[in-house]
PDB file of C-alpha atoms in Angstrom:
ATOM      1  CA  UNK A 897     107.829 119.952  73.804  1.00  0.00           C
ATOM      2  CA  UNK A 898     111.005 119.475  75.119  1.00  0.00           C
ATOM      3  CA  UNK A 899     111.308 118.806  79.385  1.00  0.00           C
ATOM      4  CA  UNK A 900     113.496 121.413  81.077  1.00  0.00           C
ATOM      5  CA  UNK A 901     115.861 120.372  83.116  1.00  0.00           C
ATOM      6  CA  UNK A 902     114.330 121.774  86.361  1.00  0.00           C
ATOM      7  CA  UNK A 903     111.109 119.299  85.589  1.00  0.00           C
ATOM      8  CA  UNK A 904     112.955 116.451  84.644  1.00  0.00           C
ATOM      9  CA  UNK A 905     114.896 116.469  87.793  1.00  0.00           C
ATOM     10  CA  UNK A 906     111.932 116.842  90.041  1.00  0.00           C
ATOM     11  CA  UNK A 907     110.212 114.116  88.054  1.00  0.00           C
ATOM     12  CA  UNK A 908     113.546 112.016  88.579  1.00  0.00           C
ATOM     13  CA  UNK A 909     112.827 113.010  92.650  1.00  0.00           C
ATOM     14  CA  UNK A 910     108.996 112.128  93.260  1.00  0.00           C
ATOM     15  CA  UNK A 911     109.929 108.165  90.999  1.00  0.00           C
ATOM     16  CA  UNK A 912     112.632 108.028  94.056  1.00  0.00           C
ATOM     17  CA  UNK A 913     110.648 109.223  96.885  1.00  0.00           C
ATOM     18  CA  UNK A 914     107.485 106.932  95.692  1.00  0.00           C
ATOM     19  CA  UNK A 915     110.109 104.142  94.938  1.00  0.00           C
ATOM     20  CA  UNK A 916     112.540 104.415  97.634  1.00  0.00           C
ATOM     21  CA  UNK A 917     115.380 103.511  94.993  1.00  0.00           C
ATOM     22  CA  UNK A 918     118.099 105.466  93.630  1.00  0.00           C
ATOM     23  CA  UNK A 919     118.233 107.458  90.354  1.00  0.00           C
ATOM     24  CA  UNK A 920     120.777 104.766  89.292  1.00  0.00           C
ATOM     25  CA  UNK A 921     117.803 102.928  89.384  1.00  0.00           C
ATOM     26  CA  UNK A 922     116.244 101.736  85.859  1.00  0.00           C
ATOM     27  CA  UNK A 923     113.334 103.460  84.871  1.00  0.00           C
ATOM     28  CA  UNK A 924     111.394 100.203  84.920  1.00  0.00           C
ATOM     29  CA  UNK A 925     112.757  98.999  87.952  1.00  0.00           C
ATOM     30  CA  UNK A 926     111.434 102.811  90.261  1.00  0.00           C
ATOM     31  CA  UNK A 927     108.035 102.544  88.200  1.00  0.00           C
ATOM     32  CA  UNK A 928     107.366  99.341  89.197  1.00  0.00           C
ATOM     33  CA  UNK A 929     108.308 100.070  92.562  1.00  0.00           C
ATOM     34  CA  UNK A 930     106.603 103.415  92.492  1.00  0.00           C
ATOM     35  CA  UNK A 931     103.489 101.454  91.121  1.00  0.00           C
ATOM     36  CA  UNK A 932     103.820  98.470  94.040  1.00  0.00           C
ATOM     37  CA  UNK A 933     103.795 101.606  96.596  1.00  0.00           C
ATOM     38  CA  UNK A 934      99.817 102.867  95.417  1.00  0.00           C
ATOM     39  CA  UNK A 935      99.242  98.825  95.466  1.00  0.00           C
ATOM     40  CA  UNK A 936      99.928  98.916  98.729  1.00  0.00           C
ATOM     41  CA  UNK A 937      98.022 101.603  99.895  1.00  0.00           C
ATOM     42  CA  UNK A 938      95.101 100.678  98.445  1.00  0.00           C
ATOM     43  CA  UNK A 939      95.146  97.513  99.909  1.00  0.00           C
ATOM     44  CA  UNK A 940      95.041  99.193 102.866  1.00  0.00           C
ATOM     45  CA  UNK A 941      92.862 101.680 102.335  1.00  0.00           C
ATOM     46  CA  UNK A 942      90.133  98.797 101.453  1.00  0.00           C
ATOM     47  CA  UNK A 943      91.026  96.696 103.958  1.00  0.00           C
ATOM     48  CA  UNK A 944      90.881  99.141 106.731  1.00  0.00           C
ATOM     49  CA  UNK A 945      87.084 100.158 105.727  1.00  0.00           C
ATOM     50  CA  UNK A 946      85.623  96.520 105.037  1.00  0.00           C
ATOM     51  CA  UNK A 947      87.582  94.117 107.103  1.00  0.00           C
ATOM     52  CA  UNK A 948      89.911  95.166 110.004  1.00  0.00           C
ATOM     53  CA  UNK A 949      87.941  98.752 111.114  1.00  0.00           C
ATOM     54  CA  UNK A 950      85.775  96.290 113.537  1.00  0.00           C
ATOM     55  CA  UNK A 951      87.575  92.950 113.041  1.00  0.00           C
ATOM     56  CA  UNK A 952      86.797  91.870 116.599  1.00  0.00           C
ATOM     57  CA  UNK A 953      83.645  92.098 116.634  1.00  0.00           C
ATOM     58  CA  UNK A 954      84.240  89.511 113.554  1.00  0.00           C
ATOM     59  CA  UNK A 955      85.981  86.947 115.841  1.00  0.00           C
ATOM     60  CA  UNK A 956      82.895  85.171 117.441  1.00  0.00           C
ATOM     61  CA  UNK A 957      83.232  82.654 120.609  1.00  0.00           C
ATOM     62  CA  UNK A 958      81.190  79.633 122.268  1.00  0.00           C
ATOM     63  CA  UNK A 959      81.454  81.123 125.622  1.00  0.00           C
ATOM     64  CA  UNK A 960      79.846  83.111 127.812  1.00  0.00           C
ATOM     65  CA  UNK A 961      82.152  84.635 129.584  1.00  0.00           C
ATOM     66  CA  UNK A 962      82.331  88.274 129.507  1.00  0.00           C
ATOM     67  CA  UNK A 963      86.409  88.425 129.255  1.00  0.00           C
ATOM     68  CA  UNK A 964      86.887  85.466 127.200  1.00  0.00           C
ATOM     69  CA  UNK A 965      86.167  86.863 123.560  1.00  0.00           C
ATOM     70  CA  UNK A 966      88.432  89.603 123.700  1.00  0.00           C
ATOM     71  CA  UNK A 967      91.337  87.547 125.680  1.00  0.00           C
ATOM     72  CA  UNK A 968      91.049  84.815 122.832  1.00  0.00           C
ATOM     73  CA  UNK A 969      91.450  87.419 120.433  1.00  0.00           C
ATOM     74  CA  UNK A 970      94.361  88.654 121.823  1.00  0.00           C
ATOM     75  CA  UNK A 971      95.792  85.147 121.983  1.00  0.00           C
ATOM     76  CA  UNK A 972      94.818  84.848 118.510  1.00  0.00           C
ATOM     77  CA  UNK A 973      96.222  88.080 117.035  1.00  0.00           C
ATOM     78  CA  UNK A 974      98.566  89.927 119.555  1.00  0.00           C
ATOM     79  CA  UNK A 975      99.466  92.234 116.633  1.00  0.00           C
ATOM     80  CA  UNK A 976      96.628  92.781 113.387  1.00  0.00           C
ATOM     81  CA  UNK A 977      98.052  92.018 109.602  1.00  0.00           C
ATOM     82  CA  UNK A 978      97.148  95.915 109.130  1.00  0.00           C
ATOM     83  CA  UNK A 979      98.845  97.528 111.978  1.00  0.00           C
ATOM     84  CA  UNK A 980     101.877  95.372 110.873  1.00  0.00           C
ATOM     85  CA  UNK A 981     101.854  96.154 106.933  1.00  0.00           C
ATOM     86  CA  UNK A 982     101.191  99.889 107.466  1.00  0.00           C
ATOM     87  CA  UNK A 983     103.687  99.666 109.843  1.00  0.00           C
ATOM     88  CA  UNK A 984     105.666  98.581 106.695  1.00  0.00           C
ATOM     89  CA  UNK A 985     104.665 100.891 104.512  1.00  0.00           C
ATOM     90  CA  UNK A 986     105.891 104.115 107.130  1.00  0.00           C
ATOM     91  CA  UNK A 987     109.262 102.261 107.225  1.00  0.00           C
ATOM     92  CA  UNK A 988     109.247 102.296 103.666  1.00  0.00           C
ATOM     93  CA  UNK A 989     108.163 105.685 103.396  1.00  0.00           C
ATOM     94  CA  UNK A 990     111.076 106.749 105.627  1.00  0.00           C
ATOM     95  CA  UNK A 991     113.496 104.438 103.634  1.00  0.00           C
ATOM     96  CA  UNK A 992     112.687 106.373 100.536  1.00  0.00           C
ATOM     97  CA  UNK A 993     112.186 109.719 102.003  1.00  0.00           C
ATOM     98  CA  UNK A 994     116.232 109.246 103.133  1.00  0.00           C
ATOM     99  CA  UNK A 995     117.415 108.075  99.621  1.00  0.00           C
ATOM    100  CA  UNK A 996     115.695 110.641  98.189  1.00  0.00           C
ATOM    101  CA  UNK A 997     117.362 113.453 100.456  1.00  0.00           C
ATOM    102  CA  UNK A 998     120.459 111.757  99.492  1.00  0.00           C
ATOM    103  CA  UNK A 999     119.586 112.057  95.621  1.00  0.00           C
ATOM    104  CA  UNK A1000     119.557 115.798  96.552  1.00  0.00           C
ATOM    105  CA  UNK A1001     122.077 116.032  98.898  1.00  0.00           C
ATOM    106  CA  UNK A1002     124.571 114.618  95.683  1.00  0.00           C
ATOM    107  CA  UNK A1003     122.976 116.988  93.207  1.00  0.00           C
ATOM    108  CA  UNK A1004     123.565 120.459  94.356  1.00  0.00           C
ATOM    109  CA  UNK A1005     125.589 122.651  92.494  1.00  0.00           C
ATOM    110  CA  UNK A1006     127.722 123.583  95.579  1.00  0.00           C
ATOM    111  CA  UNK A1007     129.462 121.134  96.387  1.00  0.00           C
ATOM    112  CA  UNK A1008     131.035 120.480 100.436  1.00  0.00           C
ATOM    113  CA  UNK A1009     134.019 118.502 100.612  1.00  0.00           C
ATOM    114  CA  UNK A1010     131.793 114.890 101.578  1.00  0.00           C
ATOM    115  CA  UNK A1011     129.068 116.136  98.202  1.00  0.00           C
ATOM    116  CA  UNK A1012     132.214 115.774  96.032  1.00  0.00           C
ATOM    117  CA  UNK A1013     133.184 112.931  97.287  1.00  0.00           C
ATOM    118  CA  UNK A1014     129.774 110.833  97.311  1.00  0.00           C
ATOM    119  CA  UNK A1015     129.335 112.192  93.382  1.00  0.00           C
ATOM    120  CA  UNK A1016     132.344 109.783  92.663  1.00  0.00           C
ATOM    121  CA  UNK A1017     131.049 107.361  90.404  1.00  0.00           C
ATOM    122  CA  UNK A1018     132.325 103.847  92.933  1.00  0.00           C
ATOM    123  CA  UNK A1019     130.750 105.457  95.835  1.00  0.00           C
ATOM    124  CA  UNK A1020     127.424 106.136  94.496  1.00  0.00           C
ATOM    125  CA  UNK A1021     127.131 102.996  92.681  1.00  0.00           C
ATOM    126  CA  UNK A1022     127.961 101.190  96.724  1.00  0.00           C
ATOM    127  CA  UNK A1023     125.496 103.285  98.375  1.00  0.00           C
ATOM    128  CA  UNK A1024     122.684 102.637  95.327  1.00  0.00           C
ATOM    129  CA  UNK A1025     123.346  98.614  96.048  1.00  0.00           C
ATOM    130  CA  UNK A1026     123.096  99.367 100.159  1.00  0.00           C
ATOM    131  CA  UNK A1027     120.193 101.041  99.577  1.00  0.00           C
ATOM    132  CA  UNK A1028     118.368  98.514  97.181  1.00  0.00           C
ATOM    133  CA  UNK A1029     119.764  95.710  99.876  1.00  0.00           C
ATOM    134  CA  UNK A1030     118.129  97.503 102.781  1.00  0.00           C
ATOM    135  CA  UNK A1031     114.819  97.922 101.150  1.00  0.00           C
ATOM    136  CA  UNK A1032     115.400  93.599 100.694  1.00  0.00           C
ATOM    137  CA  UNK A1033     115.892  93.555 104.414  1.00  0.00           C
ATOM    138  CA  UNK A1034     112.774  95.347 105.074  1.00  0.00           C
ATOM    139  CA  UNK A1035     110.776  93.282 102.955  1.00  0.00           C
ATOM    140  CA  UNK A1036     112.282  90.134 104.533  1.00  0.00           C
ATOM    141  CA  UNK A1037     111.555  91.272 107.427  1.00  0.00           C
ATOM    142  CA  UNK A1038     107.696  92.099 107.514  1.00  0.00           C
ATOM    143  CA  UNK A1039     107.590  88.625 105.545  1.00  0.00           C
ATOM    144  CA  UNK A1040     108.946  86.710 108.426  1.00  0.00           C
ATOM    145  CA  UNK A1041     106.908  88.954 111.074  1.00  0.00           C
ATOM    146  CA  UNK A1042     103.863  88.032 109.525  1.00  0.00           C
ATOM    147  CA  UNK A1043     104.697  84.239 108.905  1.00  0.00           C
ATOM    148  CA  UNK A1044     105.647  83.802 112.437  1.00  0.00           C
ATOM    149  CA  UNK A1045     102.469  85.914 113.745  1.00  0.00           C
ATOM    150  CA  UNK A1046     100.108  84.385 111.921  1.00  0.00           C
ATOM    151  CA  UNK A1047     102.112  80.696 112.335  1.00  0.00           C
ATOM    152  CA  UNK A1048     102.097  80.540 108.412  1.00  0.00           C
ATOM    153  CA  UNK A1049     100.751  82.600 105.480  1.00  0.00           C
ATOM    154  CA  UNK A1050      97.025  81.815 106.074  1.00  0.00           C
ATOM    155  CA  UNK A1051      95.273  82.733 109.211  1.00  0.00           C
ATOM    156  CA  UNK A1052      93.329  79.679 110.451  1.00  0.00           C
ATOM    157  CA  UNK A1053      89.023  80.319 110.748  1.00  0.00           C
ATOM    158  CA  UNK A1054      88.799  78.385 113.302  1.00  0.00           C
ATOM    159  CA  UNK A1055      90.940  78.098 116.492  1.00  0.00           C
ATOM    160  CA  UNK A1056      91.114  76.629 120.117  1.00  0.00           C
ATOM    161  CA  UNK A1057      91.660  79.105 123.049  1.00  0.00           C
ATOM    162  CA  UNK A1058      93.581  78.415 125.830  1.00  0.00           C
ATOM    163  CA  UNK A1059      93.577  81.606 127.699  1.00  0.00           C
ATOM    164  CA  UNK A1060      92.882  81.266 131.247  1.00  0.00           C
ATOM    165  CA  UNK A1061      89.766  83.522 131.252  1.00  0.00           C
ATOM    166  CA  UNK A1062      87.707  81.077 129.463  1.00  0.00           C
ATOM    167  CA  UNK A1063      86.150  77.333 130.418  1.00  0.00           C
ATOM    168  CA  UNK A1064      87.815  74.766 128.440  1.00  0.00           C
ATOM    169  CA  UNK A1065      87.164  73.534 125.467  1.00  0.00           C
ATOM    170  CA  UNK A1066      86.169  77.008 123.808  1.00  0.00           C
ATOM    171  CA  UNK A1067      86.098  77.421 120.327  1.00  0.00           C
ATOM    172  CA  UNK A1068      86.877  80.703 118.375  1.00  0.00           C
ATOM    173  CA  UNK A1069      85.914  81.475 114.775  1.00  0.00           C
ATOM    174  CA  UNK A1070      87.115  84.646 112.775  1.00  0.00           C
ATOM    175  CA  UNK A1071      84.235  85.373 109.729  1.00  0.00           C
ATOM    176  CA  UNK A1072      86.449  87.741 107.805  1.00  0.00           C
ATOM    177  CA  UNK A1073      89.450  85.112 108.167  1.00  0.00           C
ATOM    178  CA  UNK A1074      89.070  84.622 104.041  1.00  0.00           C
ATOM    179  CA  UNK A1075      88.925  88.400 103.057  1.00  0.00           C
ATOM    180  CA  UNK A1076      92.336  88.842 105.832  1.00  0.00           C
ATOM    181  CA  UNK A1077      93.716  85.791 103.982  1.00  0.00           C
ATOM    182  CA  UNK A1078      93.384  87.627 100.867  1.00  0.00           C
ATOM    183  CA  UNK A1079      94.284  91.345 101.926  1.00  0.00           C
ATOM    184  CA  UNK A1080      97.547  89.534 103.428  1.00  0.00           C
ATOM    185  CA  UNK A1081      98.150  87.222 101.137  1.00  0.00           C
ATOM    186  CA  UNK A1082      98.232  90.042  98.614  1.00  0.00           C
ATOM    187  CA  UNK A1083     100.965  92.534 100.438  1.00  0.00           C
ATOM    188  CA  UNK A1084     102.829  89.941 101.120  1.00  0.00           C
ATOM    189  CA  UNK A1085     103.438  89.218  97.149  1.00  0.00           C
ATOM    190  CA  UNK A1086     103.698  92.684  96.834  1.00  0.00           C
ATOM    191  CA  UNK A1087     106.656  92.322  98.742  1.00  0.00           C
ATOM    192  CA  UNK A1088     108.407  89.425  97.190  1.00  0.00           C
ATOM    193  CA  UNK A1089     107.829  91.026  94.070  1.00  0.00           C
ATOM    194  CA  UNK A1090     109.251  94.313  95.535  1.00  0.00           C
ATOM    195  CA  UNK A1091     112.354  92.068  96.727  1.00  0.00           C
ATOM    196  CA  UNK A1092     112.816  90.497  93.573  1.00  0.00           C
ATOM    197  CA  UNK A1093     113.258  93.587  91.933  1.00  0.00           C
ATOM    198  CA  UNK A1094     115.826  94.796  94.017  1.00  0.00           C
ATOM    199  CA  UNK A1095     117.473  91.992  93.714  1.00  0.00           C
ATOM    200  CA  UNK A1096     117.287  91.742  89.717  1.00  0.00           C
ATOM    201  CA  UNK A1097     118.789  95.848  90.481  1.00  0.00           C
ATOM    202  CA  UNK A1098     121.795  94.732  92.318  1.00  0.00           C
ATOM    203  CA  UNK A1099     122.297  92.039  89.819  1.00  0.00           C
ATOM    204  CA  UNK A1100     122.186  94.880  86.555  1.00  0.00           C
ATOM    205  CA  UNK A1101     124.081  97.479  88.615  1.00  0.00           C
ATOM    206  CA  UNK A1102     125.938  99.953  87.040  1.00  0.00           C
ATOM    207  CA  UNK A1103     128.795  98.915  89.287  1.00  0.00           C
ATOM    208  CA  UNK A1104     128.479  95.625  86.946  1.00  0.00           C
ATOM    209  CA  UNK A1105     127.791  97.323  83.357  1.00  0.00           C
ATOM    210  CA  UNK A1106     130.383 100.087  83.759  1.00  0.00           C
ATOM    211  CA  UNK A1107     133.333  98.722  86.560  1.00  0.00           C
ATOM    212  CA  UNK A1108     135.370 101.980  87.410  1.00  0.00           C
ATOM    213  CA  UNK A1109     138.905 101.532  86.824  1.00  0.00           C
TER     214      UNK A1109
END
């Protein structure tokens, strides 16, 4: 049975608004995105029930002062891997939810002066490579937060505080540190996989396969 056009256009809509890429987009390239998207979220959806729901209460110190776990932890991680990476994922969500309004936007049958003008093949073809550079930029981005929170790409078990509410010499260990590790570990190469897609788009554009004259 053949797809009318009416459901083949709002199929073309929900790969964009799960993908956040244009539909000048290959198919391949807003599935796999569209695919990395429910990756992500169920990441997070695991990680938020069996490792960072109580992940202080994880982080265990040799002191016995009454401020100094929760200070160290702090010092430790002054922002969690999960409120970072869902941060990510509503930035996404908002990155996709505007190309998508643009998809529609360019795609009505009346047309305003600015519609006709952003249907011309050149312009689109710009605007599909800004928007496959931005969602690069917000990959890169989370990356390098995380990198430089975490001071590399694996959180250490065991650490020294320094905070002044503790006695010296106090020693913090994190028992989920190897499940985080993991979790982390894991969004982050959804990312780089996410970027290297975009990138491999820009690359295959159709501003490349088809130049306008």
């Amino acid at each position: 049975m053949a797809m009318s056009p009416e459901m083949f256009q709002e199929l073309e809509t929900m790969t964009c608004l799960l993908s956040g890429a244009s539909q000048l987009t290959s198919r391949i390239g807003r599935v796999s995105l569209a695919a990395f998207f429910f990756v992500r979220f169920g990441i997070l959806a695991v990680g938020a029930r069996s490792i960072w729901m109580e992940e202080e209460k994880s982080f265990i110190c040799n002191s016995s002062q009454l401020l100094c776990a929760p200070s160290c932890f702090d010092e430790f991680s002054p922002i969690s891997s999960f409120n970072l990476f869902a941060l990510q994922l509503v930035v996404l969500i908002t990155h996709a939810l505007s190309v998508t309004c643009w998809n529609r936007s360019t795609n009505q049958a009346a047309e305003t002066q600015l519609q006709a003008y952003l249907r011309g093949r050149k312009v689109q073809v710009v605007l599909h490579i800004l928007c496959l550079l931005s969602r690069v930029v917000i990959e890169g981005i989370f990356i390098f937060t995380y990198y430089e929170m975490s001071g590399g790409f694996l959180h250490p078990a065991v650490t020294k505080c320094h905070t002044q509410l503790c006695e010296k010499n106090v020693i913090c260990t994190d028992l989920n540190s190897f499940s985080k590790n993991v979790f982390s570990l894991g969004l982050c190469a959804v990312s780089v996989l996410s970027i290297l897609i975009c990138l491999m788009e820009v690359v295959i554009s159709p501003l490349h396969r088809h130049p306008p004259k």
